[in-house]
PDB file of N, CA and C and ligand atoms in Angstrom:
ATOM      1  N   UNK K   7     107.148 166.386  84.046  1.00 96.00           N
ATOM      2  CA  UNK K   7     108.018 167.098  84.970  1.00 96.00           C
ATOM      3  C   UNK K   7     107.815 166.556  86.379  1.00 96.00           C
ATOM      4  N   UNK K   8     108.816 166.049  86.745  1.00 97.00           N
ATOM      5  CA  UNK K   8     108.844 165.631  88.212  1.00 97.00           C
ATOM      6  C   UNK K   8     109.315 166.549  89.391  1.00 97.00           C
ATOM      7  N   UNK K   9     108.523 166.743  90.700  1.00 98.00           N
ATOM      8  CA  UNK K   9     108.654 167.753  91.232  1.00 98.00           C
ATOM      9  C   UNK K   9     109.183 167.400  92.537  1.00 98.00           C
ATOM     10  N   UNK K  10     110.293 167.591  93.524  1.00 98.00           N
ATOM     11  CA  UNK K  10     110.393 166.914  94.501  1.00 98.00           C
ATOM     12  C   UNK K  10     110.830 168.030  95.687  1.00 98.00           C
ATOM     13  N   UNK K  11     110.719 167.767  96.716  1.00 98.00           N
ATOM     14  CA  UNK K  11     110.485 168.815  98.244  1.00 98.00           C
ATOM     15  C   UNK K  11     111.580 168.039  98.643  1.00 98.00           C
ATOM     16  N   UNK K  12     112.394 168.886  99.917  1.00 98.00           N
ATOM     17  CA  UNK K  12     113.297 169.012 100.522  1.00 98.00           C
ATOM     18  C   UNK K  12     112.940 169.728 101.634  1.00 98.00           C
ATOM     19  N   UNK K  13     111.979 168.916 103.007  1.00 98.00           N
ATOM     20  CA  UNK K  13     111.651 169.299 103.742  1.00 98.00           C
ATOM     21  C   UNK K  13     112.788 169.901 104.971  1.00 98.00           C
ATOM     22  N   UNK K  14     113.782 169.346 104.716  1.00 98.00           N
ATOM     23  CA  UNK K  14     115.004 169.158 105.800  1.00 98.00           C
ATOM     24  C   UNK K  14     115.351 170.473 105.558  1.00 98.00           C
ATOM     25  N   UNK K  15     115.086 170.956 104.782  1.00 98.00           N
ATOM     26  CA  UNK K  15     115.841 172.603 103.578  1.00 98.00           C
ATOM     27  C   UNK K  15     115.055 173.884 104.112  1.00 98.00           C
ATOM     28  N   UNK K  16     113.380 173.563 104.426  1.00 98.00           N
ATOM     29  CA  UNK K  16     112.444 174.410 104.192  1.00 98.00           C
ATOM     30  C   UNK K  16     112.524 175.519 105.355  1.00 98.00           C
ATOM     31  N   UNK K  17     112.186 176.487 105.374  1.00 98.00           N
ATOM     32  CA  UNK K  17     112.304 177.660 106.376  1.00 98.00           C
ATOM     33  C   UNK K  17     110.817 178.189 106.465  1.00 98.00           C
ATOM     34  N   UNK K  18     109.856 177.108 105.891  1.00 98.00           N
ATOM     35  CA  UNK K  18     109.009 177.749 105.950  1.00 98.00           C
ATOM     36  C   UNK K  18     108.479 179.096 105.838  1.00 98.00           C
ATOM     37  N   UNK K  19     109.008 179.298 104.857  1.00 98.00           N
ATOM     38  CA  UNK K  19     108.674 181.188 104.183  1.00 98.00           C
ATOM     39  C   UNK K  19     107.556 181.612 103.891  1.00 98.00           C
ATOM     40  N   UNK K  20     106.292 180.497 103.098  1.00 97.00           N
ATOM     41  CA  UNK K  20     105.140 180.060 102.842  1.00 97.00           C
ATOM     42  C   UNK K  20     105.148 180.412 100.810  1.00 97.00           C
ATOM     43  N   UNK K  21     106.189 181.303 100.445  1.00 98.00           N
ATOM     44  CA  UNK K  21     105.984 181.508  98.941  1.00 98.00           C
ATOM     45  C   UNK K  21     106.302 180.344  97.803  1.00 98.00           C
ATOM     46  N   UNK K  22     106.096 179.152  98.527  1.00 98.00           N
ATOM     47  CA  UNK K  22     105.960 178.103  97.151  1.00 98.00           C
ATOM     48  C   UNK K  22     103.983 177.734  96.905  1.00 98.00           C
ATOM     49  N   UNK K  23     103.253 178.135  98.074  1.00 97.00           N
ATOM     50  CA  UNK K  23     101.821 178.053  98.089  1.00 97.00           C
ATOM     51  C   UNK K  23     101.390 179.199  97.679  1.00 97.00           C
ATOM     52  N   UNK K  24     101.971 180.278  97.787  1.00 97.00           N
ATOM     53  CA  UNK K  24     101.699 181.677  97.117  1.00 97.00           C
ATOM     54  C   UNK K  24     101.651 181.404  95.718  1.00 97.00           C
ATOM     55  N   UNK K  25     102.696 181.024  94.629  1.00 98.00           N
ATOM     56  CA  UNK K  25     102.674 180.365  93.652  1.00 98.00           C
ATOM     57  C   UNK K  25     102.445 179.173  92.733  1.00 98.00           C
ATOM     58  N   UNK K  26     101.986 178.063  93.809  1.00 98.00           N
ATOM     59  CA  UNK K  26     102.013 177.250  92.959  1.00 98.00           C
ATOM     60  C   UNK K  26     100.815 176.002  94.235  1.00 98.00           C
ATOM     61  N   UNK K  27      99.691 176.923  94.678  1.00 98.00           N
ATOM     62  CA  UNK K  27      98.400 176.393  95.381  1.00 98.00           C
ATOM     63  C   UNK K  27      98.136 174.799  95.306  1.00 98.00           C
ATOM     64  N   UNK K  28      98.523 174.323  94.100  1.00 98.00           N
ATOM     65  CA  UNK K  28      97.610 173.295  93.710  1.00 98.00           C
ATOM     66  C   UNK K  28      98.555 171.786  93.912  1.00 98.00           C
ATOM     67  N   UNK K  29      99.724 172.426  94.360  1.00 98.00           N
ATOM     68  CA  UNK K  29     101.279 171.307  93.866  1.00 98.00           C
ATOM     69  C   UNK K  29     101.394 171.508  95.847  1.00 98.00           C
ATOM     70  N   UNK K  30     101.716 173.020  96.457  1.00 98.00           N
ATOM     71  CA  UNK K  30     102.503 172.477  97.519  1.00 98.00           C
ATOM     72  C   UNK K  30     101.138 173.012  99.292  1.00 98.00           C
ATOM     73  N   UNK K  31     101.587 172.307  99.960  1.00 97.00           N
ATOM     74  CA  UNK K  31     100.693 172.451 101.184  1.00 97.00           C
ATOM     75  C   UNK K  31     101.981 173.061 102.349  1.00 97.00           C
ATOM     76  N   UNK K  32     101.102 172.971 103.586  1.00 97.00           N
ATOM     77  CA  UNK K  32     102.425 173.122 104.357  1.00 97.00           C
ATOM     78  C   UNK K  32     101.964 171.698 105.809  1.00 97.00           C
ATOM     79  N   UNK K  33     102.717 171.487 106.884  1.00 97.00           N
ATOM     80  CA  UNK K  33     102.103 170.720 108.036  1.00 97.00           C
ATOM     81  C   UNK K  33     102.123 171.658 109.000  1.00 97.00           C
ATOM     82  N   UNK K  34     101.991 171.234 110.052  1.00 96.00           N
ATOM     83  CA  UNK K  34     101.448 172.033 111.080  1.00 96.00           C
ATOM     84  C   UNK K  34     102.671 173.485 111.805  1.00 96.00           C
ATOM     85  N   UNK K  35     103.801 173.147 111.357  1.00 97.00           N
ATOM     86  CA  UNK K  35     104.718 173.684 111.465  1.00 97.00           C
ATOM     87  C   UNK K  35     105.008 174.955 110.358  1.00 97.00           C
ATOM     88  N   UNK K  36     104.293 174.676 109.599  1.00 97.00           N
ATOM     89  CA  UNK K  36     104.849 175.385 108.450  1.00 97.00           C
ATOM     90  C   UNK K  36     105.729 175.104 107.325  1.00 97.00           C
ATOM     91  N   UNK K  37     105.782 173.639 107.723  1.00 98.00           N
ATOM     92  CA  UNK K  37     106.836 173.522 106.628  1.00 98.00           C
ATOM     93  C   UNK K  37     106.201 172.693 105.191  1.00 98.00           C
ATOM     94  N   UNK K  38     106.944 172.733 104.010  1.00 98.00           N
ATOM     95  CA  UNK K  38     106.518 171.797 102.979  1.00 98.00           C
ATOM     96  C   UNK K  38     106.642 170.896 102.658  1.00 98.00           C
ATOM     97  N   UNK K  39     104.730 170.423 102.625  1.00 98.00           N
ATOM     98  CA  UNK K  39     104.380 169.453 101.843  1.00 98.00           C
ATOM     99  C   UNK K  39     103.307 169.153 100.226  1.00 98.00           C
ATOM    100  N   UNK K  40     103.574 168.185  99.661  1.00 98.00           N
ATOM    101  CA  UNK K  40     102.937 167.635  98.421  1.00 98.00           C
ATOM    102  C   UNK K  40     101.197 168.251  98.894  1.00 98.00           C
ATOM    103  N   UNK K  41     100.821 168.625  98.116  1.00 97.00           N
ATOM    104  CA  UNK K  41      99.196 168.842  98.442  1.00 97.00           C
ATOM    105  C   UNK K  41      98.505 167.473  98.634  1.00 97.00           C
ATOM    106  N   UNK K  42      98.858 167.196  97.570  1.00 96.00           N
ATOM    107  CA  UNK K  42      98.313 165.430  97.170  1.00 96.00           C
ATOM    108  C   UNK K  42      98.294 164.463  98.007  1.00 96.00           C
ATOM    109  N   UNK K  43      99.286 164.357  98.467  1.00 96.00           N
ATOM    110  CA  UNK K  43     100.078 163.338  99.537  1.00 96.00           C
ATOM    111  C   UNK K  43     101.152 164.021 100.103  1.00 96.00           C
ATOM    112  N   UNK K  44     100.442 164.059 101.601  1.00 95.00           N
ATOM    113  CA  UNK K  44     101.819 164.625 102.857  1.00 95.00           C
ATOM    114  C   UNK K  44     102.814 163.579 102.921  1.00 95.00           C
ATOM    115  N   UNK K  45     102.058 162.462 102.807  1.00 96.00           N
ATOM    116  CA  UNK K  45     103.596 161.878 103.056  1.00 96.00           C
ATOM    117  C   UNK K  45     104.684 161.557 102.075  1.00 96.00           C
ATOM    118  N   UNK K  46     104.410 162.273 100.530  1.00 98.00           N
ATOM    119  CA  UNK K  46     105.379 162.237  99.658  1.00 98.00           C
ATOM    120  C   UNK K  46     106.371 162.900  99.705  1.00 98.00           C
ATOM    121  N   UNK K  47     107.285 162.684  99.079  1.00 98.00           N
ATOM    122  CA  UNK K  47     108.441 163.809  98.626  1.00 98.00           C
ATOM    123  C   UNK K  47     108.793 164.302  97.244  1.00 98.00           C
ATOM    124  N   UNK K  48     107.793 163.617  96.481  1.00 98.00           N
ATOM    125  CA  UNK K  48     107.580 163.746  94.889  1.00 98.00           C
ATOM    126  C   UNK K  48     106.573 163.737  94.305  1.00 98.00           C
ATOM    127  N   UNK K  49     106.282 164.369  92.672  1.00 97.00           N
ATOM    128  CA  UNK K  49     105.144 163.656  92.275  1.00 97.00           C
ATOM    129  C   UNK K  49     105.334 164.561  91.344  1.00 97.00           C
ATOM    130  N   UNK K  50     104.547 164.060  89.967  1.00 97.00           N
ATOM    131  CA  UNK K  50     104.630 164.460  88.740  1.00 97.00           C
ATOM    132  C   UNK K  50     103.481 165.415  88.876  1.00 97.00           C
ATOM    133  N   UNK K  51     103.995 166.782  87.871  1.00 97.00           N
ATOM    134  CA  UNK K  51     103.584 168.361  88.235  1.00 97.00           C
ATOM    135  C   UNK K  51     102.452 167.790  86.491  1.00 97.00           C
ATOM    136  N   UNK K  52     101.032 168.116  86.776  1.00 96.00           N
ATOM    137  CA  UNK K  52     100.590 167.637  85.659  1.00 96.00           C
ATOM    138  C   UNK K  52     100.347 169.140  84.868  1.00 96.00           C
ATOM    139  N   UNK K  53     100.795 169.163  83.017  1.00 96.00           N
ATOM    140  CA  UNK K  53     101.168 170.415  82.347  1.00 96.00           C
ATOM    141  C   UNK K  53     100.484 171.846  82.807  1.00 96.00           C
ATOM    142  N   UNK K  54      99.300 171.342  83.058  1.00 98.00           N
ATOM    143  CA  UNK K  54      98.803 172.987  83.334  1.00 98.00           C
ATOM    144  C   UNK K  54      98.829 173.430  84.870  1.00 98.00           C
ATOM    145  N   UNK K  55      99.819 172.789  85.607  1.00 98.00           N
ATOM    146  CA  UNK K  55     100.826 173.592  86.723  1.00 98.00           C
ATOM    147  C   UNK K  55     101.919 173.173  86.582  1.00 98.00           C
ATOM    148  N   UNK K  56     102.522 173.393  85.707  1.00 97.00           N
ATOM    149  CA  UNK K  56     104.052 173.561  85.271  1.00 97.00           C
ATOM    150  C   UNK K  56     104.595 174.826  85.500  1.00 97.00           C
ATOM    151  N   UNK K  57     104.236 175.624  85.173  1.00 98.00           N
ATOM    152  CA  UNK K  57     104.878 177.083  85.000  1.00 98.00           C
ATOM    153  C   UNK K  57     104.524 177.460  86.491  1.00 98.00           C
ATOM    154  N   UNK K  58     103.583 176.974  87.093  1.00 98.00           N
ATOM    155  CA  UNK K  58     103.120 177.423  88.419  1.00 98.00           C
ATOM    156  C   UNK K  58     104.057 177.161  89.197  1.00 98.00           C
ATOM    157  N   UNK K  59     104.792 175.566  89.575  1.00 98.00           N
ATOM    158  CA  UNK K  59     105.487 174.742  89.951  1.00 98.00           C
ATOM    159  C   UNK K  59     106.840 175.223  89.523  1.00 98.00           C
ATOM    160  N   UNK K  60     107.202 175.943  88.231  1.00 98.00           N
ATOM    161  CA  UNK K  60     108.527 176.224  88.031  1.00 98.00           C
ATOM    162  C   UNK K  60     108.691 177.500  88.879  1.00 98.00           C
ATOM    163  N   UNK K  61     107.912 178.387  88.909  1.00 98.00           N
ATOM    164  CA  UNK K  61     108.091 179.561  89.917  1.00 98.00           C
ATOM    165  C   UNK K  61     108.050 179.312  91.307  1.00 98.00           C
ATOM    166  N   UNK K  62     107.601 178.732  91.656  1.00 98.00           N
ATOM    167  CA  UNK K  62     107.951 177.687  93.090  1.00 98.00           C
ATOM    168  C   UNK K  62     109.325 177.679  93.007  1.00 98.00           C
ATOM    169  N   UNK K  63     109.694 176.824  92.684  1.00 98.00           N
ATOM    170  CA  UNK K  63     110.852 176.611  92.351  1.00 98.00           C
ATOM    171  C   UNK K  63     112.010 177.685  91.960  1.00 98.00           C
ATOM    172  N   UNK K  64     111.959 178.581  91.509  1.00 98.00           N
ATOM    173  CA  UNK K  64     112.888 179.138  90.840  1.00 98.00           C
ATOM    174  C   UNK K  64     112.810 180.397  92.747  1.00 98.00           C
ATOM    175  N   UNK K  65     111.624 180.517  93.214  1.00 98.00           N
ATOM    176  CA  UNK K  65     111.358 181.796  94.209  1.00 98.00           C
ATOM    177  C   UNK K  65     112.070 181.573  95.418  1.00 98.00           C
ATOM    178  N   UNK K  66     112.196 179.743  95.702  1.00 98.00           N
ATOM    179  CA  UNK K  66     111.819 179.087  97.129  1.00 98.00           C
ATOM    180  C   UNK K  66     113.272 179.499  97.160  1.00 98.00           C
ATOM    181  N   UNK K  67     113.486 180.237  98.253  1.00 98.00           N
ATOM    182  CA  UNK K  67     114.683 181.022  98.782  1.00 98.00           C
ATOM    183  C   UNK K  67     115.996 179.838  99.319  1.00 98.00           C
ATOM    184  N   UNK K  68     115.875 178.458  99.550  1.00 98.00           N
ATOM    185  CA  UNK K  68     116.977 177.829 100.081  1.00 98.00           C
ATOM    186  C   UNK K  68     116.599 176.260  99.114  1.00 98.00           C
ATOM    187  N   UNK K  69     116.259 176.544  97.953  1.00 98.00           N
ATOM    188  CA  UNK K  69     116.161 175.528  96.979  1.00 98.00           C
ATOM    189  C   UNK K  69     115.529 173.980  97.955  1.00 98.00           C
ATOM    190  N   UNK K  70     114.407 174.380  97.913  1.00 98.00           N
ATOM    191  CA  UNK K  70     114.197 173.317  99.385  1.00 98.00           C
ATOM    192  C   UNK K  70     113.060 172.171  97.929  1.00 98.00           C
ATOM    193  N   UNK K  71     112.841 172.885  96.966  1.00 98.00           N
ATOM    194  CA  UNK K  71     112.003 172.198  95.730  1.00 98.00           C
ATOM    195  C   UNK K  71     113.073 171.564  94.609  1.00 98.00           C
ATOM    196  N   UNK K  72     112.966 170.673  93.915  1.00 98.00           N
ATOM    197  CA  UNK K  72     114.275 170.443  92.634  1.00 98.00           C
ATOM    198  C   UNK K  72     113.223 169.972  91.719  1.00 98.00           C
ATOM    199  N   UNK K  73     112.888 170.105  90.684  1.00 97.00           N
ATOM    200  CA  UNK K  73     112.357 170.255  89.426  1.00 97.00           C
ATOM    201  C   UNK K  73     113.388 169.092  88.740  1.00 97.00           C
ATOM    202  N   UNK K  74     112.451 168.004  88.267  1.00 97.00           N
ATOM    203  CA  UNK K  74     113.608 167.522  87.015  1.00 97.00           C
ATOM    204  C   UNK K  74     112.656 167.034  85.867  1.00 97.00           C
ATOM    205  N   UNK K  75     113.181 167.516  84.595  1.00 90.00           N
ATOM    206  CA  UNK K  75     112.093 167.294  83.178  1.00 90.00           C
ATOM    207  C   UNK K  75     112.407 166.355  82.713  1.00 90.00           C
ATOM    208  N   UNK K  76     111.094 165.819  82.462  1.00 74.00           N
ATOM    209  CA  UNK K  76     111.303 164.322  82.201  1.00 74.00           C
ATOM    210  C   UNK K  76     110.669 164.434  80.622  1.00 74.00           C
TER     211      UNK K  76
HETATM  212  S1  SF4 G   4     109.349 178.370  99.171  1.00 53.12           S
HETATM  213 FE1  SF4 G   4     110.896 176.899  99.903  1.00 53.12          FE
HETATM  214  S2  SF4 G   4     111.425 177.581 101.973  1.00 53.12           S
HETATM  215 FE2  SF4 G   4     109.530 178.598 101.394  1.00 53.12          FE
HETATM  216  S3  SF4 G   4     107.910 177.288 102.221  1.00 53.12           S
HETATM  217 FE3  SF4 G   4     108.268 176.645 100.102  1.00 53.12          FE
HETATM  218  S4  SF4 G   4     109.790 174.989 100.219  1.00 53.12           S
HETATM  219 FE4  SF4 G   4     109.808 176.072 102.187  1.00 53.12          FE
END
């Protein structure tokens, strides 16, 4: 499952780190980033934060995350 951010989108709400700790961070602003790598915009969600990462996703109020299953 590939997971990708849409920083341009984000409103910084903070509930994709509420759900899914291990996948999203924020920068100094508040807005979202990859935990892994700030300077990504993607990265494969490894299985046992999948479901974590899909509620991210499904919560983040202006679809600022897109999920695609690979
Ligand atoms: S849930 Fe969406 S809007 Fe809220 S911080 Fe995460 S990416 Fe940004």
């Amino acid at each position: 499952m590939l997971c990708k951010i849409i920083p341009e989108k984000c409103i910084a709400c903070g509930l994709c780190q509420v759900y899914a700790p291990e996948i999203f961070d924020y920068n100094d602003d508040g807005i979202v980033i990859l935990k892994n790598d700030s300077n990504a915009y993607q990265e494969f969600v490894p299985d046992n934060e999948r479901n974590n990462a899909l509620t991210a996703y499904r919560k983040c109020p202006v679809r600022a995350i897109e999920i695609i299953e690979k």
